[in-house]
PDB file of C-alpha atoms in Angstrom:
ATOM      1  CA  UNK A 231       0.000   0.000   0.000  1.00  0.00           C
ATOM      2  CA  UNK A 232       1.431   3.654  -0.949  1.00  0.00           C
ATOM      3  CA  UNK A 233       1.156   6.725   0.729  1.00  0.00           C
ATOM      4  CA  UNK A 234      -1.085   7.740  -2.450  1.00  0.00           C
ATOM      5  CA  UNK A 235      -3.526   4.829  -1.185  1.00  0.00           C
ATOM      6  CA  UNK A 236      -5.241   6.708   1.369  1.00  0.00           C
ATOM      7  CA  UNK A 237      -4.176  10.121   0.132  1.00  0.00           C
ATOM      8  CA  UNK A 238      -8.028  11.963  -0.510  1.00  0.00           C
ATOM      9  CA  UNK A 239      -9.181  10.643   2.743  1.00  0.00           C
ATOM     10  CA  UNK A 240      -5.878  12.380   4.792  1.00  0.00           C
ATOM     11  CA  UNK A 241      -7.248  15.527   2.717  1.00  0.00           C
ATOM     12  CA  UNK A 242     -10.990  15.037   4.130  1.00  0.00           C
ATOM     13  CA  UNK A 243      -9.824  14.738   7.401  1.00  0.00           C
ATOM     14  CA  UNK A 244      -7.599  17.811   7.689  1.00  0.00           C
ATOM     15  CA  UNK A 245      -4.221  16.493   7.985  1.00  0.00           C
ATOM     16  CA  UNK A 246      -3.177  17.612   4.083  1.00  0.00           C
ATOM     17  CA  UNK A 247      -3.710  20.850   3.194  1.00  0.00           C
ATOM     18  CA  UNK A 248      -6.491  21.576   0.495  1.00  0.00           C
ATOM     19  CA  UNK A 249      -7.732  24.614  -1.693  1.00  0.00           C
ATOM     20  CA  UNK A 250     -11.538  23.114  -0.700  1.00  0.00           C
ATOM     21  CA  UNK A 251     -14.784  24.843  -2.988  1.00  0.00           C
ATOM     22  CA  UNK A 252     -17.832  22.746  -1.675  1.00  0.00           C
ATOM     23  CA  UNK A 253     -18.219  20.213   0.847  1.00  0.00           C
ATOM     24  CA  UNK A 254     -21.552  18.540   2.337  1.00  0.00           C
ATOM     25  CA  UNK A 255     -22.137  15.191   4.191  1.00  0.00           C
ATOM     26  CA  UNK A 256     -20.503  12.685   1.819  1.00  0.00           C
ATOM     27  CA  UNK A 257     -18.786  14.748  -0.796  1.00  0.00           C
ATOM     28  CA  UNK A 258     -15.693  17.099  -0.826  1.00  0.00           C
ATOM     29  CA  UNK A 259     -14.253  19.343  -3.751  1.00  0.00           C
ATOM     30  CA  UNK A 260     -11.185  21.011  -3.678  1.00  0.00           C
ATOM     31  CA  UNK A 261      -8.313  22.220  -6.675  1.00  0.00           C
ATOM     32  CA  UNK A 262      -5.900  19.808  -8.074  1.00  0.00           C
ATOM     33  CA  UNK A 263      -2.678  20.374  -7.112  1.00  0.00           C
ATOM     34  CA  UNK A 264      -1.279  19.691 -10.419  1.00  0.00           C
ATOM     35  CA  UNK A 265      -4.206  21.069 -12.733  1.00  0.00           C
ATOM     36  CA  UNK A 266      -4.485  20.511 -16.593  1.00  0.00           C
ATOM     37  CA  UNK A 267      -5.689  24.302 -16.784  1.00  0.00           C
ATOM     38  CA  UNK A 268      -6.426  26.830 -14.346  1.00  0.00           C
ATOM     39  CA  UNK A 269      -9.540  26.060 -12.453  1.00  0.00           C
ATOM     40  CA  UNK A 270      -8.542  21.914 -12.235  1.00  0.00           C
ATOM     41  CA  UNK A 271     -11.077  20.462  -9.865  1.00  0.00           C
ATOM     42  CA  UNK A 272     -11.059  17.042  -7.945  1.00  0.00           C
ATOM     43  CA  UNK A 273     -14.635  15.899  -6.595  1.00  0.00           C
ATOM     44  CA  UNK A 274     -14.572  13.121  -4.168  1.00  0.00           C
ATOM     45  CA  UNK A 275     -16.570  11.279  -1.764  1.00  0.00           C
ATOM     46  CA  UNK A 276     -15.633  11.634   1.619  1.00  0.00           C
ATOM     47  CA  UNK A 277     -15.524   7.594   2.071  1.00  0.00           C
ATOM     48  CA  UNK A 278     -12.972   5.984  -0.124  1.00  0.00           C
ATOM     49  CA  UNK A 279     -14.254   3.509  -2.753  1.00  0.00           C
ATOM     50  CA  UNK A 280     -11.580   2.479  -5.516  1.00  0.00           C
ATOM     51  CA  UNK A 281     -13.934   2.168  -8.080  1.00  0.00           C
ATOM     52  CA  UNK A 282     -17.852   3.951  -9.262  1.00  0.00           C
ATOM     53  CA  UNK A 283     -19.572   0.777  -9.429  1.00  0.00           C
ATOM     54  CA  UNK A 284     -18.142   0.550  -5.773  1.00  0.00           C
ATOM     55  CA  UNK A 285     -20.350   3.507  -4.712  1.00  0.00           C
ATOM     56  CA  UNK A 286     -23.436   2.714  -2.866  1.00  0.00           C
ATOM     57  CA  UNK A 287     -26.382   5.252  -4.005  1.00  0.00           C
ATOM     58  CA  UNK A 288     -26.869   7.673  -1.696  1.00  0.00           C
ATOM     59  CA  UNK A 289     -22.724   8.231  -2.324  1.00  0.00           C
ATOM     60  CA  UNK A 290     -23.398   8.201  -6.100  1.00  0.00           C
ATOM     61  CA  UNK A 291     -26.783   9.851  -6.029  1.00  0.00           C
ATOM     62  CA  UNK A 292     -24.753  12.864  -3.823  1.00  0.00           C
ATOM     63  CA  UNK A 293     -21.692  12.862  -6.343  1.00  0.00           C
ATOM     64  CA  UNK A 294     -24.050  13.433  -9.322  1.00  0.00           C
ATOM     65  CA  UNK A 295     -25.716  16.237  -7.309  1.00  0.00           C
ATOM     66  CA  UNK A 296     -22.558  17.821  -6.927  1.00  0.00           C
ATOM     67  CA  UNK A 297     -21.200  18.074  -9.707  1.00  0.00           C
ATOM     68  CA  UNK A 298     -23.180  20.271 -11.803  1.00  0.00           C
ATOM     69  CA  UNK A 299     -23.081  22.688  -8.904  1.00  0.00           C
ATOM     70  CA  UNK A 300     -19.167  22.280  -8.427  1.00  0.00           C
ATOM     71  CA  UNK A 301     -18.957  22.771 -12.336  1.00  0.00           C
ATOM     72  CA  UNK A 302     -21.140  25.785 -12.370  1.00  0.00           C
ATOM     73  CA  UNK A 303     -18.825  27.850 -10.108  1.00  0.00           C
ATOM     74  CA  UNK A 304     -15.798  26.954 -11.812  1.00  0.00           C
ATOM     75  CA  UNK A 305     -17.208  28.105 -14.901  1.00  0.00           C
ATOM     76  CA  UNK A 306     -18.284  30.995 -13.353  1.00  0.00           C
ATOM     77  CA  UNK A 307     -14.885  31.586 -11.220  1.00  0.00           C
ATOM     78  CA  UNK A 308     -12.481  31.027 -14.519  1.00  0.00           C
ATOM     79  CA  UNK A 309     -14.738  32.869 -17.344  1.00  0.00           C
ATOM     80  CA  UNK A 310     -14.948  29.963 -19.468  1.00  0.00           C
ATOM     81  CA  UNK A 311     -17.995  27.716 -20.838  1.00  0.00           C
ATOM     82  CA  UNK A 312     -15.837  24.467 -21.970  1.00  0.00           C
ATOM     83  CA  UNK A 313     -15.045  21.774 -19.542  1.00  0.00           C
ATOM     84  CA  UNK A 314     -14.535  18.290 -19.116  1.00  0.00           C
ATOM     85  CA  UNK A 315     -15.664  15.846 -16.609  1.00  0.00           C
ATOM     86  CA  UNK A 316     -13.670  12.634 -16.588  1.00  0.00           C
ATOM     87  CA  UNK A 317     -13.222  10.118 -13.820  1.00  0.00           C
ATOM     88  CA  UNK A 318     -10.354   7.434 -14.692  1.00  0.00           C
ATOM     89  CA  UNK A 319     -11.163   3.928 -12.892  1.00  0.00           C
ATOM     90  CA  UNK A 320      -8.263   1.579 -12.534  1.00  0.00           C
ATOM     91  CA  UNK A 321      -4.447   1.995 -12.943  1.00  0.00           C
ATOM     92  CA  UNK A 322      -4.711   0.595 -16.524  1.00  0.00           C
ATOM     93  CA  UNK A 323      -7.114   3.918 -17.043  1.00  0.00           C
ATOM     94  CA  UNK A 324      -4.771   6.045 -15.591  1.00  0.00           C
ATOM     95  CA  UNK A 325      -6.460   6.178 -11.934  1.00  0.00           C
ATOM     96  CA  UNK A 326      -3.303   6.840 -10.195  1.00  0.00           C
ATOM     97  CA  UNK A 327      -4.892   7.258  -6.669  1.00  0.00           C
ATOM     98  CA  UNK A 328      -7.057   4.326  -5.532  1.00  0.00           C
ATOM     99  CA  UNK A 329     -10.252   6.607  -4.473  1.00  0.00           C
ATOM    100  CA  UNK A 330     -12.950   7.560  -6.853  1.00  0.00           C
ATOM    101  CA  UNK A 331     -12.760  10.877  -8.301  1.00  0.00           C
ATOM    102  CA  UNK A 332     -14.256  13.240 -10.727  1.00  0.00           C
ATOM    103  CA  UNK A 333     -11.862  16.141 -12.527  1.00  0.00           C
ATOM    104  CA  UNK A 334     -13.491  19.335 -13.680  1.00  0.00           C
ATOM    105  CA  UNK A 335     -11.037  20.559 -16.288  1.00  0.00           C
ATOM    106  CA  UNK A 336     -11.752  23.799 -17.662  1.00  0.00           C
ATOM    107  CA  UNK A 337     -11.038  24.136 -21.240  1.00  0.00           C
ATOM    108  CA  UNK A 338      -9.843  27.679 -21.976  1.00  0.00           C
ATOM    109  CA  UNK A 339      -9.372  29.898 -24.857  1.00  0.00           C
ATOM    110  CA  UNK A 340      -5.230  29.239 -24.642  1.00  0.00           C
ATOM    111  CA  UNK A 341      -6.343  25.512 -25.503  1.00  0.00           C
ATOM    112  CA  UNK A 342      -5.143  24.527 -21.777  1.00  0.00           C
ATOM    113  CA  UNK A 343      -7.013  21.730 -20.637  1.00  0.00           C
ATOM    114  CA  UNK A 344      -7.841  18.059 -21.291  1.00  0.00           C
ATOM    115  CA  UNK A 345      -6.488  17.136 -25.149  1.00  0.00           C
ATOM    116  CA  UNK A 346      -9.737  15.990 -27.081  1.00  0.00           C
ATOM    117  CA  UNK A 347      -7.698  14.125 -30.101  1.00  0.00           C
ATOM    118  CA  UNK A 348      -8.108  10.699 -28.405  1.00  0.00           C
ATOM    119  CA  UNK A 349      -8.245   7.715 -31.384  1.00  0.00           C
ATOM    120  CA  UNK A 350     -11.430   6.185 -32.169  1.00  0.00           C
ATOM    121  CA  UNK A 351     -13.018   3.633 -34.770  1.00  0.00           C
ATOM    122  CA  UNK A 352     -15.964   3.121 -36.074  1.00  0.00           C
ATOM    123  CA  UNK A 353     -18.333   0.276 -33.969  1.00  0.00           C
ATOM    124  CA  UNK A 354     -17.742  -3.243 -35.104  1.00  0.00           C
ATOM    125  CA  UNK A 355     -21.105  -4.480 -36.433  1.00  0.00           C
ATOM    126  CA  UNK A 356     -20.739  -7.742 -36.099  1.00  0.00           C
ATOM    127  CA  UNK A 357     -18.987  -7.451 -32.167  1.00  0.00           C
ATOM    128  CA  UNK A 358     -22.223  -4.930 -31.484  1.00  0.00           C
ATOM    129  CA  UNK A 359     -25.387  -6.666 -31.004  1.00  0.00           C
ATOM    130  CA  UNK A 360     -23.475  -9.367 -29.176  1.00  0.00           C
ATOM    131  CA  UNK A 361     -22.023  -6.796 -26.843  1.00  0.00           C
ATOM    132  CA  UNK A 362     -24.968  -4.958 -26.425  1.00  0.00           C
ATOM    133  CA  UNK A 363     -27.166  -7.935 -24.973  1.00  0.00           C
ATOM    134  CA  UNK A 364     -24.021  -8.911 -22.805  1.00  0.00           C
ATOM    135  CA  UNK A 365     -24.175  -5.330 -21.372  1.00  0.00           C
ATOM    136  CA  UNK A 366     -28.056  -5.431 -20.884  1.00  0.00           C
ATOM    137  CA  UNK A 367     -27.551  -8.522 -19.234  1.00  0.00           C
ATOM    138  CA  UNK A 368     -25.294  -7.866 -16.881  1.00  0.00           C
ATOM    139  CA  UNK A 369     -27.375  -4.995 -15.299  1.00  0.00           C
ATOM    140  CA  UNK A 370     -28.756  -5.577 -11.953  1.00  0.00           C
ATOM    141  CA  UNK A 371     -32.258  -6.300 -11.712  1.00  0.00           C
ATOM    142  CA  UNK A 372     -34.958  -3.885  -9.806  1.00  0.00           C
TER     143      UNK A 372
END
């Protein structure tokens, strides 16, 4: 286990300093210390949970409230209307810190921000159908 391991919940608790912009209950937002562009915001849940379909829903439900109100002041704050959300799940993903989390990057006018050229093909229409029914089935039944 690394340091990094339990770094989000040291920052919750007050023993690493944070630049914090919202907090409630179960979530907690505060600035990345090594932003992508100026405005770079992490939003967390308090509890650590490696990975989204880890969440149980009132932490989910409370995430997804949050973030459109986290976004809105960063747009607001910085001056700019382009952002990404992105949440990276896994080390092969690039999750480099084993607690779920959301990044706000604003996207401004000096093209700072989140690069948008990422590679992509065309659906594989034979793979599709087959894929789609394995998805449906594997949802969780009400």
């Amino acid at each position: 286990m690394s340091d990094l391991d339990h770094l989000f919940e040291r920052i919750v608790a007050g023993e690493i300093p944070s630049h914090k912009v919202y907090e409630n209950e179960l979530v907690y937002a505060f600035l990345d210390i090594n932003p992508l562009s100026r405005g770079h915001t992490l939003v967390i849940p308090k509890t650590r949970y490696e990975r989204i379909d880890q969440l149980p829903p009132e932490t989910a439900a409370a995430l997804g409230r949050a973030l459109p109100t986290v976004a809105a002041a960063v747009m607001k704050a910085t001056g700019t209307t382009a952002y990404n959300v992105l949440c990276n799940t896994g080390r092969p993903a690039g999750q480099l810190i084993p607690h779920v989390h959301f990044h706000i990057i604003p996207k401004h006018a000096d093209g700072s921000g989140l690069p948008h050229n990422w590679p992509a093909a065309p659906i594989d229409k034979d793979d599709a159908p087959a894929l789609c029914q394995a998805i449906v089935d594997a949802m969780p039944t009400a």
